[in-house]
Coordinates of C-alpha atoms in Angstrom, one line a residue:
X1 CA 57.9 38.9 -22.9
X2 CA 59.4 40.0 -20.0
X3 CA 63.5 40.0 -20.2
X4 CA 64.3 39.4 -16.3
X5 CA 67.4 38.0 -15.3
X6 CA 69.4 38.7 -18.2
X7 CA 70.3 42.1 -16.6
X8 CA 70.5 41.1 -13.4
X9 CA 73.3 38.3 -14.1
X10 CA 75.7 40.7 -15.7
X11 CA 75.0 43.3 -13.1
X12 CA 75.6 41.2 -10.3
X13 CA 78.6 39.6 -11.8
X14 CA 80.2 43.2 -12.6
X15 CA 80.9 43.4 -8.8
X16 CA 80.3 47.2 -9.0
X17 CA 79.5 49.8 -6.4
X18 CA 75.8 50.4 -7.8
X19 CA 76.5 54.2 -9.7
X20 CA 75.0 55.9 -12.1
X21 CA 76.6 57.5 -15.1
X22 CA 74.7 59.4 -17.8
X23 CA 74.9 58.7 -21.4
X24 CA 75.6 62.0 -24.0
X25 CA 75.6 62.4 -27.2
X26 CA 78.9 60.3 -28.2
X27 CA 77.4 57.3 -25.7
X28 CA 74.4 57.2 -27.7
X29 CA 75.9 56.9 -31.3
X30 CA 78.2 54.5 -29.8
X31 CA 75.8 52.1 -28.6
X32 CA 74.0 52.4 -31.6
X33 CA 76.5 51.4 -33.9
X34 CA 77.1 48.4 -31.9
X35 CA 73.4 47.6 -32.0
X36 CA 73.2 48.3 -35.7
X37 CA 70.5 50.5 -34.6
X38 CA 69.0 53.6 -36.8
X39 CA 66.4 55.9 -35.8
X40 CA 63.2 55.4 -37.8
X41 CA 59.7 57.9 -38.0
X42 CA 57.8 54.7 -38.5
X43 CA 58.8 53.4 -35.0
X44 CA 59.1 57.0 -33.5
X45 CA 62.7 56.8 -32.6
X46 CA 63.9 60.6 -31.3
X47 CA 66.7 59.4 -29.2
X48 CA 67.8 62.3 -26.1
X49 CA 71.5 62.9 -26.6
X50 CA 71.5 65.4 -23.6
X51 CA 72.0 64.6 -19.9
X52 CA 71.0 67.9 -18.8
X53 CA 67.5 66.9 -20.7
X54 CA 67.4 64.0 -19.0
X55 CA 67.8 65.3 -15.2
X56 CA 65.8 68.0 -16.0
X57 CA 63.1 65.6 -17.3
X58 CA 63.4 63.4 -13.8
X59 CA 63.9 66.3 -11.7
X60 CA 60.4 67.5 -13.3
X61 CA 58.9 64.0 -12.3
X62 CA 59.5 64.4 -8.7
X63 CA 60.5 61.1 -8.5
X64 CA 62.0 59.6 -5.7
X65 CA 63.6 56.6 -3.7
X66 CA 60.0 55.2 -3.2
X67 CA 59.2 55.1 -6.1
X68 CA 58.9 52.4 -8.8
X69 CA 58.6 53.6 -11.6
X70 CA 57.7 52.8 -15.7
X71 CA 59.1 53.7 -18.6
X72 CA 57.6 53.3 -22.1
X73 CA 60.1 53.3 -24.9
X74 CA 64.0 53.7 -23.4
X75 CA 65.2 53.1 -26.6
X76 CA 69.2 53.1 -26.1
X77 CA 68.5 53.6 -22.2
X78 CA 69.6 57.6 -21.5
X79 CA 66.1 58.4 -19.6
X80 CA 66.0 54.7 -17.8
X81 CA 69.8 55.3 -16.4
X82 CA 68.6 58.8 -14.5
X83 CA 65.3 57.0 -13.7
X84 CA 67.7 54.2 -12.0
X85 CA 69.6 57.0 -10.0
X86 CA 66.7 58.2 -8.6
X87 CA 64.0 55.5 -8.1
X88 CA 63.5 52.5 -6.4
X89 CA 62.8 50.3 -9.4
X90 CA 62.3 51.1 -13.0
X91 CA 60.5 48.5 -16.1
X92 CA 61.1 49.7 -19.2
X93 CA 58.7 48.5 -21.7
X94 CA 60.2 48.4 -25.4
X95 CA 58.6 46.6 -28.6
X96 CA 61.7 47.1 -30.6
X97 CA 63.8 43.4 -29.8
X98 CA 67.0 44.7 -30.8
X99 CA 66.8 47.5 -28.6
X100 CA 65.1 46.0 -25.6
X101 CA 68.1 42.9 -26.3
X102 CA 71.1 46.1 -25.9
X103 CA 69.5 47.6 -22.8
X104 CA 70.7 45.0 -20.4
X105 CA 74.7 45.4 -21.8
X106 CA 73.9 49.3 -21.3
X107 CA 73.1 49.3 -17.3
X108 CA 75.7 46.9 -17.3
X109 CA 78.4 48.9 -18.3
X110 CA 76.6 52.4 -16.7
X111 CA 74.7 51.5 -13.9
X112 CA 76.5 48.6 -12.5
X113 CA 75.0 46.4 -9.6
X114 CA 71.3 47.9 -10.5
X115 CA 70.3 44.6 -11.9
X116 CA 67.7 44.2 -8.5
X117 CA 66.0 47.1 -9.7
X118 CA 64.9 47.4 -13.2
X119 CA 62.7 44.8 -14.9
X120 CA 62.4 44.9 -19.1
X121 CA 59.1 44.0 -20.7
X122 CA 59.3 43.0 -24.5
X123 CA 55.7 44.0 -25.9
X124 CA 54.0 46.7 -27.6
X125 CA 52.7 49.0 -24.4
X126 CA 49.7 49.0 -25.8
X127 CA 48.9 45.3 -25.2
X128 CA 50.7 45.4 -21.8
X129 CA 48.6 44.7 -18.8
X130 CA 50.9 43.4 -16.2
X131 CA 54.1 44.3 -15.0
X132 CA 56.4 42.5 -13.0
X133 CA 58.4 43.5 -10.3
X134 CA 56.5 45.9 -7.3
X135 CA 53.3 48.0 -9.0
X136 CA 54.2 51.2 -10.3
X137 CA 53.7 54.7 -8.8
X138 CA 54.6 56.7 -11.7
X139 CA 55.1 56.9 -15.1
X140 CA 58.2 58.8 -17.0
X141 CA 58.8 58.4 -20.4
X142 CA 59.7 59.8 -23.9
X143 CA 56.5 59.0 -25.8
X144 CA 56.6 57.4 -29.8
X145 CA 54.8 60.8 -31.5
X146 CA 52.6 58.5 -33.3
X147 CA 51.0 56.3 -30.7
X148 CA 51.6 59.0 -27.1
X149 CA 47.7 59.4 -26.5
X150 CA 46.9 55.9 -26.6
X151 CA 49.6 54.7 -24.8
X152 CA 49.0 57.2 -22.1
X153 CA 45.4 56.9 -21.8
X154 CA 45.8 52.9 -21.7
X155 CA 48.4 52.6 -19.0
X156 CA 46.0 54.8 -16.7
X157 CA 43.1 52.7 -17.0
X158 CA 45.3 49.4 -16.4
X159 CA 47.5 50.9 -13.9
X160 CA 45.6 52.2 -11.3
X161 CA 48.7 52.7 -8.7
X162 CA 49.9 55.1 -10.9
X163 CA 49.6 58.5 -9.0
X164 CA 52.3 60.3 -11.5
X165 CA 53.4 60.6 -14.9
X166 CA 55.3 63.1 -16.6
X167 CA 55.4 62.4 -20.4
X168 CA 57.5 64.2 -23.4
X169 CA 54.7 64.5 -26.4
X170 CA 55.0 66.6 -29.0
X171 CA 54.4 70.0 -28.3
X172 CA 50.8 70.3 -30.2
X173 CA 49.7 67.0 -27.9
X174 CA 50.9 68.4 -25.2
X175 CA 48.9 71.4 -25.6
X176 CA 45.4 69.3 -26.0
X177 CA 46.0 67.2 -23.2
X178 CA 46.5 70.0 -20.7
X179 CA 43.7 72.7 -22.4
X180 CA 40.8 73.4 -20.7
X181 CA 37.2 74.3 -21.3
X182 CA 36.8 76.8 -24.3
X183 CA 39.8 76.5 -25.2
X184 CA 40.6 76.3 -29.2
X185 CA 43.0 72.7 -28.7
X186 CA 40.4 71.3 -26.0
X187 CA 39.3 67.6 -27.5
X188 CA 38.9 64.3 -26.7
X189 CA 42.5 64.0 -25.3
X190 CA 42.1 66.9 -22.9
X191 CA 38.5 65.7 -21.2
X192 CA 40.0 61.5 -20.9
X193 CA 43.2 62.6 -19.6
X194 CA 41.2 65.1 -17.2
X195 CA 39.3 62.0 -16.3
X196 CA 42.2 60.3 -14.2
X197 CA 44.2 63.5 -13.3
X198 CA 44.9 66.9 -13.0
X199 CA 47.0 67.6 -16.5
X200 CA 49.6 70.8 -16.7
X201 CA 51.7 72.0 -19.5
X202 CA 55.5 71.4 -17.6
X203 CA 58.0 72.7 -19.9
X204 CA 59.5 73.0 -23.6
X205 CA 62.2 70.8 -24.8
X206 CA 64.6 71.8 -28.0
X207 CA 64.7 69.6 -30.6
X208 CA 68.4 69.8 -30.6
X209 CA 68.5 67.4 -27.8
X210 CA 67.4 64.5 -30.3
X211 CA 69.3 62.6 -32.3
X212 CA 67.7 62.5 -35.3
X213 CA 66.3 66.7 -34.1
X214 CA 62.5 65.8 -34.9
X215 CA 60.2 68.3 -37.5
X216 CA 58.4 69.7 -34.7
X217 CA 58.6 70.8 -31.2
X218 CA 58.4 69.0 -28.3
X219 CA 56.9 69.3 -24.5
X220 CA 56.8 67.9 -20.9
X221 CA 53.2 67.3 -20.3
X222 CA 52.2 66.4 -15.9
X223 CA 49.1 64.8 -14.8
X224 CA 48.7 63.9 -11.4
X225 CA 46.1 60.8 -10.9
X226 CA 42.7 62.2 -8.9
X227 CA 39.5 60.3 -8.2
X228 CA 37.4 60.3 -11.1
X229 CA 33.9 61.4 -11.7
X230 CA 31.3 59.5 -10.7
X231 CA 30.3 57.4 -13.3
X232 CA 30.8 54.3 -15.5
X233 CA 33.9 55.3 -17.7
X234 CA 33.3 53.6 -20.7
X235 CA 29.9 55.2 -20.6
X236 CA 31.2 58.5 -20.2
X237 CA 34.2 58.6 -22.4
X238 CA 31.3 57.4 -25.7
X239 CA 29.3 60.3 -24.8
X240 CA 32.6 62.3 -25.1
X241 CA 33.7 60.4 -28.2
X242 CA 30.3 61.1 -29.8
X243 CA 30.4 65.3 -28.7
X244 CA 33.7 66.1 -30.4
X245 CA 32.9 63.8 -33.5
X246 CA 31.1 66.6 -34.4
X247 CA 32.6 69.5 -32.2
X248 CA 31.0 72.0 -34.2
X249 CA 27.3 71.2 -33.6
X250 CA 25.5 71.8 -30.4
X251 CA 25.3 68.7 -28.0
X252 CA 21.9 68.0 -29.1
X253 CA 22.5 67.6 -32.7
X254 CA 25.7 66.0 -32.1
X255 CA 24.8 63.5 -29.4
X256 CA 21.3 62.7 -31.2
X257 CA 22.8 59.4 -32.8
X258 CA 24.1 58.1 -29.7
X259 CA 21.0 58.7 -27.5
X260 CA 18.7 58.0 -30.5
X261 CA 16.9 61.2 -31.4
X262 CA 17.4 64.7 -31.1
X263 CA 14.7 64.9 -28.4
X264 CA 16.3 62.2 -26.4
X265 CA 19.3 64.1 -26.3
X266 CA 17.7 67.1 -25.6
X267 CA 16.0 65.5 -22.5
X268 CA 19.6 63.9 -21.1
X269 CA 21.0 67.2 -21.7
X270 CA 18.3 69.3 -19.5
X271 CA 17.9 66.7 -17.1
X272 CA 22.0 67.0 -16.4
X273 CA 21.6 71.0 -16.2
X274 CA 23.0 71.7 -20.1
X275 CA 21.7 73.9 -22.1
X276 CA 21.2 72.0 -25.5
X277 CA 22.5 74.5 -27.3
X278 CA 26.2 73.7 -26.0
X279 CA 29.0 72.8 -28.0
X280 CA 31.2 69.7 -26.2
X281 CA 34.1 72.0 -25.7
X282 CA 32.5 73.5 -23.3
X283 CA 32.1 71.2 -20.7
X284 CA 34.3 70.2 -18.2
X285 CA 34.9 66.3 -17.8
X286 CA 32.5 66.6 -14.5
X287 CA 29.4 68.0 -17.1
X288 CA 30.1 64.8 -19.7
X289 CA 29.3 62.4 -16.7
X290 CA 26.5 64.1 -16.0
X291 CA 25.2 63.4 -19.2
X292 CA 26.1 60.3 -19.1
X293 CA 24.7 59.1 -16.2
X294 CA 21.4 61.0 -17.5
X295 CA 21.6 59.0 -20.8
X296 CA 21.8 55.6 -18.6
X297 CA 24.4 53.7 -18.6
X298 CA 24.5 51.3 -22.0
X299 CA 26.0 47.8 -23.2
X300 CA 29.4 49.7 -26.0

């Protein structure tokens, strides 16, 4: 459900001159009460109490005035008012009704006259696959723990304008997504996100910036969108899927189910220039479409 208008009548009524001011710690708490809103672990809910956090976040991002941008999760709205400030337009996708229903009354009241510029999406972002308002050119947002691979993964294959996204995971996620080749936390994660960009670690965050401070740690994580390999993704990312389900045998045991004996594996494996021997978390995202594309391509 997209909420459209609802902002942008009482930000064009308010008459204001358009600026942007920050919410802290006594803000959030604030609106929260007025909401009747408590942070939960089933929905996620870390909410940034820090301003500093949240400039530091968007100064990370590199976003600018041409950019429109998408943001999964505001919550109580701190990372969507500094995304405002610096952006051309911002959609804020939230699933929680009471929270996307006390966004609008937030820019209101600290981001007046901004109503032209920020669209809000009612849906779980992982069934989203439109967005109103101008197409977006990057992604910022403070990811639900429980759902931040999916989500991210799913808005890169529907959003192909995306070019940018700068995420906070937690801090173990973050590590997978961004490890390479050989490395202990390389997975599944790491070699789809590697599929649509170039992925970097981009800073630690405290978890006293959070209201409720989460269990674990948390980090920035950057991936920059790059032509993928050559090959059919869904093709590709089974072959991965079917690797790592059993990371610890070599790629011709592991993918022998999937290409439908161990010699057929064996044979896809050569043919792409991989020694059978391998184990998937070795190869680099490039080496799994390889394989694929020597498997042939296959109704999933």
């Amino acid at each position: 459900m997209v909420l459209r208008g609802q902002g942008g009548r009482q930000l064009s009524e308010s008459g204001a001159s358009g600026s942007v001011r920050l919410l802290g710690a006594a803000d959030i708490r604030r609106l929260a009460a007025e909401a009747g809103v408590r942070p939960t672990k089933q929905k996620g809910q870390n909410f940034v109490i820090d301003a500093n956090t949240v400039r530091r976040i968007v100064d990370v991002s590199g976003v600018g005035p041409d950019d429109a941008v998408v943001e999964i999760g505001p919550g109580l709205g701190s990372l969507t008012l500094a995304l405002l400030d610096r952006s051309r337009h911002v959609t804020a996708v939230e699933i929680d009704e009471v929270l996307a229903g006390r966004l609008p009354a937030t820019i209101a009241e600290f981001a007046p006259g901004a109503a032209d510029r920020f669209d809000l999406v009612l849906a779980d972002a992982m069934h989203v696959r439109e967005l109103p308002g101008p197409e977006p050119t990057a992604l910022v947002a403070n990811l639900p723990y429980n759902v931040s691979v999916p989500v991210l993964l799913h808005f890169l294959e529907q959003f192909p304008s995306l070019r940018s996204v700068l995420v906070m995971v937690q801090a173990e996620v973050a590590h997978r997504l961004a490890a390479g080749p050989g490395s202990r936390t390389y997975g599944i994660p790491s070699v789809k996100a590697a599929w649509y960009a170039d992925v970097r670690l981009a800073g630690n965050i405290g978890r006293n910036v959070f209201w409720p401070a989460p269990n674990v740690d948390s980090a920035l994580v950057s991936l920059v969108r790059r032509d993928p390999p050559v090959g059919d993704r869904r093709t590709v990312f089974a072959v991965v899927d079917a690797a790592f389900a059993q990371r610890r045998k070599t790629l011709r045991a592991a993918l022998s189910g999937y290409a439908g004996s161990g010699e057929a594996a064996e044979r896809a494996l050569v043919a792409a220039g991989i020694d059978p021997r391998t184990r998937g978390e070795q190869l680099t995202v490039e080496q799994f479409a390889a394989i694929a594309d020597a498997l042939g391509a296959r109704d999933l």
